[in-house]
CSV table of C-alpha atoms in Angstrom, one decimal:
chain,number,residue,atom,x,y,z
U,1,UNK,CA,126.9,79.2,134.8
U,2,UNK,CA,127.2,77.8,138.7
U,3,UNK,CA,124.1,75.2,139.1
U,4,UNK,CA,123.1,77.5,142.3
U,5,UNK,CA,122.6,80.9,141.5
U,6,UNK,CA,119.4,83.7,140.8
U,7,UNK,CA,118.5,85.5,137.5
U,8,UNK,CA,116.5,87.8,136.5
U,9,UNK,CA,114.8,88.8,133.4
U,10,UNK,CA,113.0,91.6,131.7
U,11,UNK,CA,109.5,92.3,129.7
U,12,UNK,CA,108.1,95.6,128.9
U,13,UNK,CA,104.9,96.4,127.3
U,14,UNK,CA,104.1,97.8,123.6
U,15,UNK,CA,104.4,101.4,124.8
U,16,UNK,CA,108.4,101.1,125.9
U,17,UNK,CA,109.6,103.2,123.3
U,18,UNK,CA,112.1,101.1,122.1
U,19,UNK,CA,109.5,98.3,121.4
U,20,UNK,CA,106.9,100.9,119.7
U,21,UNK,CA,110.4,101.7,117.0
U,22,UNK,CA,110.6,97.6,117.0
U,23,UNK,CA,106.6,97.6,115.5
U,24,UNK,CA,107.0,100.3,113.5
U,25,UNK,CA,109.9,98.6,111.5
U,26,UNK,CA,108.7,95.4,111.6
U,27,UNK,CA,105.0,96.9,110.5
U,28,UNK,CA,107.1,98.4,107.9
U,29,UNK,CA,108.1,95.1,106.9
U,30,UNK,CA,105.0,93.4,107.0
U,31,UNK,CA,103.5,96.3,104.5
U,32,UNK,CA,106.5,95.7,102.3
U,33,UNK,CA,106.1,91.6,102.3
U,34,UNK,CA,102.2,91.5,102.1
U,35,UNK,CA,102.4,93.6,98.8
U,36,UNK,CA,105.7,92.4,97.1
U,37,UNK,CA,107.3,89.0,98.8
U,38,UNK,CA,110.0,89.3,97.2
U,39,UNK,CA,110.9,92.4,99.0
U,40,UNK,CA,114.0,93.5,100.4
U,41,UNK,CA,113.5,96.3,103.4
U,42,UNK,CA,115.7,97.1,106.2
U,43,UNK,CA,113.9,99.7,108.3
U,44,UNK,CA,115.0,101.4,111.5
U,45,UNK,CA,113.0,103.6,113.6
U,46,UNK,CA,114.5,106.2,116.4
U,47,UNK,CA,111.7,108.7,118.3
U,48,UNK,CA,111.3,111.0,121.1
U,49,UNK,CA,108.6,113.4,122.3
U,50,UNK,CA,107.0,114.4,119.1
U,51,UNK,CA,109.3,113.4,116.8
U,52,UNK,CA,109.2,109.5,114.6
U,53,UNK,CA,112.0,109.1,112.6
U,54,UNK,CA,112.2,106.4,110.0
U,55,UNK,CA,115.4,105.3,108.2
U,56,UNK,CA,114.5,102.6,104.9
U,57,UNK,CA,116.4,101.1,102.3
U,58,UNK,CA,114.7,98.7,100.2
U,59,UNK,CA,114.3,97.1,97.1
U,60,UNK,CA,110.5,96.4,96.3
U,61,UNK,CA,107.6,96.5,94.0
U,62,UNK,CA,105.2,97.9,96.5
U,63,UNK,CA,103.5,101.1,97.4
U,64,UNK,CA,103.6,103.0,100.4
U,65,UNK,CA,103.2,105.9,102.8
U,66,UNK,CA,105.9,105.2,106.0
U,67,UNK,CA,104.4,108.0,107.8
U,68,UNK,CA,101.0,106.4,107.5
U,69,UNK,CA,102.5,103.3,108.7
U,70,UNK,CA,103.8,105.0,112.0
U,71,UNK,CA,101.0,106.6,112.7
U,72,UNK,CA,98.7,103.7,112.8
U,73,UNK,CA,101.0,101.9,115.0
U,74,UNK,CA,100.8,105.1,117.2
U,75,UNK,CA,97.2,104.9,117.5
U,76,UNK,CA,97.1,101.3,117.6
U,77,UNK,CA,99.6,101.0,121.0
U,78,UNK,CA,96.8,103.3,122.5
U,79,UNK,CA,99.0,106.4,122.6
U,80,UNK,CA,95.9,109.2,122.2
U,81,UNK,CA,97.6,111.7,124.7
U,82,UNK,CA,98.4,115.6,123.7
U,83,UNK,CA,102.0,114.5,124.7
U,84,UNK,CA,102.4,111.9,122.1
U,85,UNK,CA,100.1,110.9,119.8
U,86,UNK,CA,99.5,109.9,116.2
U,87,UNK,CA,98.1,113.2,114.9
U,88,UNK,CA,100.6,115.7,116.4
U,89,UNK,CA,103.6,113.6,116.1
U,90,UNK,CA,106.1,114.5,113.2
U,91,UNK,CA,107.7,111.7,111.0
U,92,UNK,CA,110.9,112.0,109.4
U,93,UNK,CA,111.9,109.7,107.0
U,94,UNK,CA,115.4,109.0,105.1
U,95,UNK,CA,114.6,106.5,102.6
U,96,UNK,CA,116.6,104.9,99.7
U,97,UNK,CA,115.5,102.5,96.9
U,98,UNK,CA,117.8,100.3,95.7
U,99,UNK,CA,117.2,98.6,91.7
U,100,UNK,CA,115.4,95.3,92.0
U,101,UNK,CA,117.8,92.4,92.2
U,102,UNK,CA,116.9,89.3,90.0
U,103,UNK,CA,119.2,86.8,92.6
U,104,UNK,CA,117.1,87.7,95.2
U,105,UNK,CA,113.4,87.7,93.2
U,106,UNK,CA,113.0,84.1,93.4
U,107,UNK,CA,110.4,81.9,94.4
U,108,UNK,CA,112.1,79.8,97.0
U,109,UNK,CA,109.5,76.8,96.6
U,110,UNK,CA,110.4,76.0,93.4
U,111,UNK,CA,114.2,75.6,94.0
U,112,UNK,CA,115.9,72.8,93.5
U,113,UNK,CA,118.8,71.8,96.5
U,114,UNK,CA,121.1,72.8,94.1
U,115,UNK,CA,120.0,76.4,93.8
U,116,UNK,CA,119.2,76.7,96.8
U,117,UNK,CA,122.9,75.9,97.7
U,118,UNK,CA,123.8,78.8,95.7
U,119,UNK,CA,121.9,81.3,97.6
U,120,UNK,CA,124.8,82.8,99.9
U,121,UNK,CA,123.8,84.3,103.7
U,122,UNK,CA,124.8,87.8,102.9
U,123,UNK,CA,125.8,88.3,106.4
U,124,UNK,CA,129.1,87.1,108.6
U,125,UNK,CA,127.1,86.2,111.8
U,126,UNK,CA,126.6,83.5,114.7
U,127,UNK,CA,122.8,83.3,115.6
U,128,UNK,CA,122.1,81.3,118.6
U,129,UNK,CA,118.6,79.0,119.9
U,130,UNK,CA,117.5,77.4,123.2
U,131,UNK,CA,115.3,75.7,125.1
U,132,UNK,CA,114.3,73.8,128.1
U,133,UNK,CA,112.5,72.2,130.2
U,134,UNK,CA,111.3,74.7,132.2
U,135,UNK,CA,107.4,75.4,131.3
U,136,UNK,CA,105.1,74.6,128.2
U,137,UNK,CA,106.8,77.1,126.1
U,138,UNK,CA,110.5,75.3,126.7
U,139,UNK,CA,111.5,79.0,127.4
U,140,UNK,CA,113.7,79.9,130.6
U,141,UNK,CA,111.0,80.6,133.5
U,142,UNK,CA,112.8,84.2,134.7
U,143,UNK,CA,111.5,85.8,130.9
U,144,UNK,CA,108.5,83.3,130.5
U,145,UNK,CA,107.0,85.1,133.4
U,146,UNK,CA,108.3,88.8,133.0
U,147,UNK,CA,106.4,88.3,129.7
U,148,UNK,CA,102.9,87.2,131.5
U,149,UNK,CA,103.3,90.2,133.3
U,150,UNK,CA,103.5,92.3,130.7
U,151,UNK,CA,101.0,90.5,128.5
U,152,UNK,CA,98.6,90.9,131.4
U,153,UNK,CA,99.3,95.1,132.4
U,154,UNK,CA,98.5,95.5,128.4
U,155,UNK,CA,95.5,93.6,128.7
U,156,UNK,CA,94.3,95.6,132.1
U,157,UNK,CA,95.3,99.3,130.5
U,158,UNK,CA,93.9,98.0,127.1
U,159,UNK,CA,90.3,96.7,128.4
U,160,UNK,CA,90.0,99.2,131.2
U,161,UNK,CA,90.4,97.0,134.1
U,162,UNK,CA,92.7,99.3,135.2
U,163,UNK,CA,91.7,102.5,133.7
U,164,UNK,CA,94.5,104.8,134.7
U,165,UNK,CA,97.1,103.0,133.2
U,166,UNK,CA,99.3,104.5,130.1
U,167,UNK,CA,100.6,101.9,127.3
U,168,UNK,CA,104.4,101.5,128.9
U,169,UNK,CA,104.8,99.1,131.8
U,170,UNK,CA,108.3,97.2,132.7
U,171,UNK,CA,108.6,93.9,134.4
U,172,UNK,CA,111.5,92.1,136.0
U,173,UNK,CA,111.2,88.5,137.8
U,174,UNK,CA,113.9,87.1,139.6
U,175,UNK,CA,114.1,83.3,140.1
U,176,UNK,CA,116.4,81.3,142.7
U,177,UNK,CA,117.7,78.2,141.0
U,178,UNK,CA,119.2,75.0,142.6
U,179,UNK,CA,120.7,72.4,140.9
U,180,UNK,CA,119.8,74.3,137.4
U,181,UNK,CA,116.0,74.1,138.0
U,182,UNK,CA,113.8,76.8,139.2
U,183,UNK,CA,113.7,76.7,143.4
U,184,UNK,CA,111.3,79.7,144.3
U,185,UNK,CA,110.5,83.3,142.9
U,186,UNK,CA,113.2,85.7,144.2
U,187,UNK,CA,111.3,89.0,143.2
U,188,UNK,CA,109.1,90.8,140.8
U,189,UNK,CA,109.3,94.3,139.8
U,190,UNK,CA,106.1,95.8,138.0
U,191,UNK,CA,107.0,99.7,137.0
U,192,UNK,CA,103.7,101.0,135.3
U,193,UNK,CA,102.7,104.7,134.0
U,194,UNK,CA,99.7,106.2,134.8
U,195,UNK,CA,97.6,109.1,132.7
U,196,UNK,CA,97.2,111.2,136.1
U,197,UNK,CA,100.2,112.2,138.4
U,198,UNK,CA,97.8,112.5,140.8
U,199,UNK,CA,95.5,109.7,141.0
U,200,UNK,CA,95.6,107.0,142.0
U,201,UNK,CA,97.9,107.3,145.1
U,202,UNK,CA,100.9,104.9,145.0
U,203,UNK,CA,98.9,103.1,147.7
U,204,UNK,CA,96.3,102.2,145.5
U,205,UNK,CA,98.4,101.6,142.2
U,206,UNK,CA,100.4,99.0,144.2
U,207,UNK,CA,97.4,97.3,145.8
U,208,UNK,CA,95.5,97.1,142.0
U,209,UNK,CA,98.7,95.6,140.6
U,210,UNK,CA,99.3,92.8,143.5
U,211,UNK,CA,95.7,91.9,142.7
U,212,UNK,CA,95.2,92.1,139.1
U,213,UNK,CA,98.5,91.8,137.7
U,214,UNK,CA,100.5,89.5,139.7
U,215,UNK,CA,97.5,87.4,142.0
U,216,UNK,CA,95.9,86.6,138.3
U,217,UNK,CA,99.5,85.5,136.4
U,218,UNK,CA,100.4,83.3,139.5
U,219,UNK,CA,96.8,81.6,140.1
U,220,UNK,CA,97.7,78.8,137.9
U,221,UNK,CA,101.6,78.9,137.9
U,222,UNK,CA,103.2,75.7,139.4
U,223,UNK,CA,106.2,78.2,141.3
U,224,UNK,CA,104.5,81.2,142.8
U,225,UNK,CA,105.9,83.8,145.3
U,226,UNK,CA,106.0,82.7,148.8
U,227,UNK,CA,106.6,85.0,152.1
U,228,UNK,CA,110.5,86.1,151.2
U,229,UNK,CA,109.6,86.9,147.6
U,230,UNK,CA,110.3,90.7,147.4
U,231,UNK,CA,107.8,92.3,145.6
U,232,UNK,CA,108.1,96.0,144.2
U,233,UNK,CA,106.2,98.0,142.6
U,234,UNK,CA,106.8,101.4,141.4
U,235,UNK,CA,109.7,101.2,143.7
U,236,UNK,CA,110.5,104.9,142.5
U,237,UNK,CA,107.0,106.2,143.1
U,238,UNK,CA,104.2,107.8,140.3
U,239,UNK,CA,105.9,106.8,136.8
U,240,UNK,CA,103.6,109.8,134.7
U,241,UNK,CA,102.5,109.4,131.5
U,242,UNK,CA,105.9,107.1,130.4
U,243,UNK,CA,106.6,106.3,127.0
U,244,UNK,CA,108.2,109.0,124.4
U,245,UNK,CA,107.1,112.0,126.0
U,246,UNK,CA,109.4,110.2,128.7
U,247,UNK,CA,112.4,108.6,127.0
U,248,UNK,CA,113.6,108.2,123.8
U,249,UNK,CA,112.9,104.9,121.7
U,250,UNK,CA,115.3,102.6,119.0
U,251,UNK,CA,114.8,99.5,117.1
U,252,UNK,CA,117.0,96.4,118.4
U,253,UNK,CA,117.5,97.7,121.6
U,254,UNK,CA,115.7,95.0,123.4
U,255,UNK,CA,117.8,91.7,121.7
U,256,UNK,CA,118.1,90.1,125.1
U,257,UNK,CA,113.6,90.3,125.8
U,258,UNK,CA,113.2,89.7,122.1
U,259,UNK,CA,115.2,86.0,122.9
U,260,UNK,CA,115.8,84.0,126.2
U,261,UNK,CA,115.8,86.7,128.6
U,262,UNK,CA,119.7,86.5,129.2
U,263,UNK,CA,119.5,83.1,130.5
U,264,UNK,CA,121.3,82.0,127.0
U,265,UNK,CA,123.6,83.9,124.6
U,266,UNK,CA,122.0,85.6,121.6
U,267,UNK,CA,123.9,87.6,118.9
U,268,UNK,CA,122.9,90.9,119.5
U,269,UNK,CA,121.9,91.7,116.2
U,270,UNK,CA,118.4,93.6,116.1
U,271,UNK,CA,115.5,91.0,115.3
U,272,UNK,CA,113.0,93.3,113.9
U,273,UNK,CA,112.8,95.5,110.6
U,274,UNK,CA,114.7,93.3,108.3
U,275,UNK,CA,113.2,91.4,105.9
U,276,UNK,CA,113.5,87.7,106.1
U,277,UNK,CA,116.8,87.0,103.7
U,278,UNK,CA,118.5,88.8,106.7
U,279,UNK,CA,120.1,85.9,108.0
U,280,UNK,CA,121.0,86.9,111.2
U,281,UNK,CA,117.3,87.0,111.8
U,282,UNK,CA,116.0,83.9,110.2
U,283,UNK,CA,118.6,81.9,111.1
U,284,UNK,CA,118.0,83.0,115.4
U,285,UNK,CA,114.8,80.8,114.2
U,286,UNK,CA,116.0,78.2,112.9
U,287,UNK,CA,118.1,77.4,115.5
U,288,UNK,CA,115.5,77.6,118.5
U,289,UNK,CA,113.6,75.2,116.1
U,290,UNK,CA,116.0,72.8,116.5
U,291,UNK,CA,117.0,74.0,119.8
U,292,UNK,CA,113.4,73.3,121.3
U,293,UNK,CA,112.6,70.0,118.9
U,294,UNK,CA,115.9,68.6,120.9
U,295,UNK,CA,114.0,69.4,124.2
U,296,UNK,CA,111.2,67.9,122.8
U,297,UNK,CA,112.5,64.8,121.9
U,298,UNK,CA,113.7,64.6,125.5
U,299,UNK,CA,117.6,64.2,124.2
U,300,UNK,CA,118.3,67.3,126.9
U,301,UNK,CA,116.6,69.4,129.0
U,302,UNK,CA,118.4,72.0,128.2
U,303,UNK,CA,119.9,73.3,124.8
U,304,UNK,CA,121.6,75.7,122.8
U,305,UNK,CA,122.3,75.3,119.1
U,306,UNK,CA,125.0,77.8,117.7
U,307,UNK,CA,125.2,78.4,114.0
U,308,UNK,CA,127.7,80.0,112.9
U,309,UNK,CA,128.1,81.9,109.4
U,310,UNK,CA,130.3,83.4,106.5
U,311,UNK,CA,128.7,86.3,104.1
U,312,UNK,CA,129.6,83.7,100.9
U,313,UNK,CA,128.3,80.2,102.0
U,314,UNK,CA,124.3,78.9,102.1
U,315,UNK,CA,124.8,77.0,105.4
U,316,UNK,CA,126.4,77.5,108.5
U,317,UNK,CA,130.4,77.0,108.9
U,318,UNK,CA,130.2,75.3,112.1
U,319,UNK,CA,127.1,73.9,113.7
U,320,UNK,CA,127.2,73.2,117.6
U,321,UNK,CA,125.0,71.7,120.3
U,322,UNK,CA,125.6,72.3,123.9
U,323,UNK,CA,123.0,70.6,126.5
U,324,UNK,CA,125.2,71.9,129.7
U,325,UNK,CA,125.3,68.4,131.0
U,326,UNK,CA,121.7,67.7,130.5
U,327,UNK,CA,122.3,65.6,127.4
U,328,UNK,CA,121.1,61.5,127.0
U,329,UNK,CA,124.0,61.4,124.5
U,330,UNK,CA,127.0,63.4,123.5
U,331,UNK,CA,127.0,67.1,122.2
U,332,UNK,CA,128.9,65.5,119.3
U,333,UNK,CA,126.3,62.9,118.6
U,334,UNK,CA,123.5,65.6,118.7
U,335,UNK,CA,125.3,68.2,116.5
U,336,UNK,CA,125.6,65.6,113.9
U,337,UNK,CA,121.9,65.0,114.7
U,338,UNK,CA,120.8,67.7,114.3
U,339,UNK,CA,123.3,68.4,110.9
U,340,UNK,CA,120.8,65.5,109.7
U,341,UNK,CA,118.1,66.8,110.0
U,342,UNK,CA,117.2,70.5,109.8
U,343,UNK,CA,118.5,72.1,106.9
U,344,UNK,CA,120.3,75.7,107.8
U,345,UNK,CA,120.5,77.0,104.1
U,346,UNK,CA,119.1,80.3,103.9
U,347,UNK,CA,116.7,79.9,101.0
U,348,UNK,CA,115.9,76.5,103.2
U,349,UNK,CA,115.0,78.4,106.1
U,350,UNK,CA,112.6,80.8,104.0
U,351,UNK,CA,111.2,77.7,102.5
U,352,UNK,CA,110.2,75.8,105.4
U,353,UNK,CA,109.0,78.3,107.4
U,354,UNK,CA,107.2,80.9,104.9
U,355,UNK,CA,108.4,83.3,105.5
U,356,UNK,CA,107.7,85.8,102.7
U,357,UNK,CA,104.8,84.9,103.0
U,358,UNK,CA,103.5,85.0,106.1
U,359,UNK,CA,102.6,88.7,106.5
U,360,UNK,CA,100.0,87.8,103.3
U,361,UNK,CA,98.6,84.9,105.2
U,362,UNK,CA,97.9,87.0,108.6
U,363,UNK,CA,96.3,89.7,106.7
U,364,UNK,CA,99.3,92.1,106.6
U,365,UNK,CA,100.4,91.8,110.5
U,366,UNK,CA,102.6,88.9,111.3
U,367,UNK,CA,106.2,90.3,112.2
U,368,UNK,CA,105.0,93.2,114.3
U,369,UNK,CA,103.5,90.7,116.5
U,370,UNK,CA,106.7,89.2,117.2
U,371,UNK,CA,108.1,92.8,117.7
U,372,UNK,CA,106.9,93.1,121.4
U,373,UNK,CA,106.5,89.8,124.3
U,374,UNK,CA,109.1,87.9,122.6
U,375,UNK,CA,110.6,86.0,118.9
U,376,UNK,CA,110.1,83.0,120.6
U,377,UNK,CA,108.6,81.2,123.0
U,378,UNK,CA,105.4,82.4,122.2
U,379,UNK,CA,102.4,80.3,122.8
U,380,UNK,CA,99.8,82.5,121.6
U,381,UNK,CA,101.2,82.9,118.0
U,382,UNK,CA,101.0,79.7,115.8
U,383,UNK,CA,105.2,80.1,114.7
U,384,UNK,CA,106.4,77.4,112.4
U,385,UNK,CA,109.7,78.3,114.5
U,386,UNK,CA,107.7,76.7,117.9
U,387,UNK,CA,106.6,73.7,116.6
U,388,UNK,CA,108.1,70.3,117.6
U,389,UNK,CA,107.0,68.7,114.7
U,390,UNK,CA,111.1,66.7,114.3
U,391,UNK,CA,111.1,65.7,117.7
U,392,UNK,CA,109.6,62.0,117.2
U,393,UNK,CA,111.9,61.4,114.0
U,394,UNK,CA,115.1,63.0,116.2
U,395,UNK,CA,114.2,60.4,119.0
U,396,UNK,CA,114.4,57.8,116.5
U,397,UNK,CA,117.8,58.6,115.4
């Protein structure tokens, strides 16, 4: 990446219909979880117009109704319309149960290092964190915005600030950098549905989202558009309605909003509707934790931790640090700190961070919050992946 150059990222709302399949499978997985930790799902959601369909395998002890499932997510994204809606909708589901597996069913706080060791990924894949210096969240500032965008249209539509509005809104911001640090905001795009065609005019939607969508996410921003920041909105007039009435919807279509907008490299697996002995979820986690406690400890201000792994080992193959010049010490010397001190092992991971359990402990709805606005970065979720609770022992050595 040139030090000069503009990107932009994107954030849509819950309503996008390929982040309502991304809550359905990941509400799927929290049912799963909350019942039965030991739980192995992998659910996958496709819809259009009227018609939810759910594809599951899974290997559980629990009960439950997948239709049931979808339709309270329906509801619960605020889609209540005779076009789409949770009554009237037809859900399809191809499921599969697979016998329970005793080398999975284990309690992975109870393990020994030695057991845990034994514990293979199950997957061949390279999962990749970042993080830097940009805002509070150590996120890139082109997606830390889009998402403030978005989390504020939801809010509007949601609390009737802006009545009119339908559940699916898109957001793209474009920011000029120089030297590798944000210079100025290049352009925002705000596309947002509306439930009439017909009112309000363009005129007015535009004017309502200058001043409640963008005016209130820039008040308190530190870079905020100036008199050449192109600003559109609706730029291809009335979007009606939107959502699956519109366009057709499919879990892990988003991987690139889900991570670091596109200013870093993610794998391109799906994050969502896999349970969390699916390494090439957990372990996109694990190494943002690392990733950001790096940025933390102020040893880069930028940084992207690559793991790298085989379907028959516990821990990565190859571990690499890249801080793109921003480093106090060598890549080399911060791979092998980081080897030293975050433990990549999948039955580690699940360990450290919960997580079987943390659908329990947030009363059945943890992973379908992460299924819209982001897997990381997120400041209003309390993620054991966001904390920076290594960064004082990694300054130390």
């Amino acid at each position: 990446m040139k030090n000069n150059f503009m990107l932009t990222s994107e954030s849509v709302t819950k309503g996008n219909p390929d982040k309502l399949c991304d809550i359905i499978s990941d509400a799927i997985v929290d049912h799963f979880l909350e019942q039965d930790p030991y739980s192995r799902i992998i659910a996958e959601c496709s819809l259009a117009a009227s018609i939810v369909f759910i594809a599951a395998r899974f290997a559980s002890q629990a009960a439950f109704d997948l239709a049931e499932i979808a339709r309270k997510v329906i509801l619960e994204v605020g889609y209540t319309g005779s076009d789409f809606n949770e009554k009237t909708s037809s859900v399809l589901t191809s499921i599969k149960e697979l016998p329970l597996d005793p080398v999975y069913r284990f309690d992975e706080r109870k393990l020994t290092s030695r057991k845990i060791e034994a514990i293979p990924a199950g997957n061949q894949v390279t999962t990749f964190g970042f993080a830097c210096r940009q805002n509070a969240a150590l996120m890139p500032l082109p997606i830390f915005l889009a998402h403030k965008l978005s989390r504020r249209i939801a809010y509007a539509g949601k609390e009737k600030i802006l009545k009119y509005l339908c559940p699916e809104a898109k957001t793209d911001v474009g920011i000029q950098y120089r030297d590798r640090k944000p210079y100025r905001i290049h352009s925002i795009t705000i596309t947002a549905s509306q439930k009439n065609a017909a009112s309000p005019g363009l005129d007015k939607l535009r004017a309502d989202i200058r001043e409640v969508i963008i005016e209130h996410v820039f008040k308190d921003e530190p870079l905020r558009p100036d008199e050449c920041t192109e600003i559109f909105i609706n730029p291809e007039g009335i979007f009606h309605l939107g959502g699956p009435s519109v366009h057709s919807g499919l879990t892990g279509r988003k991987t690139s909003i889900d991570t670091y907008g596109d200013y870093s490299r993610h794998s391109g697996a799906a994050l969502s509707g896999k349970d969390p002995l699916r390494i090439d979820r957990v372990g996109a986690y694990a190494a943002r934790y690392a990733a950001k406690n790096l940025v933390a400890a102020e040893l880069a201000d930028e940084c992207e931790v690559q793991l790298s792994y085989s379907i028959a080992r516990s821990r990565p193959e190859s571990v690499q640090v890249e801080t793109f010049g921003t480093g106090k010490i060598s890549d080399e010397k911060l791979t092998l700190l980081v080897e030293n001190n975050f433990d990549f092992r999948l039955a580690a991971i699940v360990r450290d961070f919960e997580l079987r359990r943390l659908p329990s402990k947030n009363h059945g709805a943890f992973y379908q919050k992460l299924a819209v606005l982001g897997h990381v970065g997120r400041l209003d979720l309390d993620l054991p992946w966001e904390k920076t609770d290594k960064a004082d022992l990694l300054k130390e050595g």
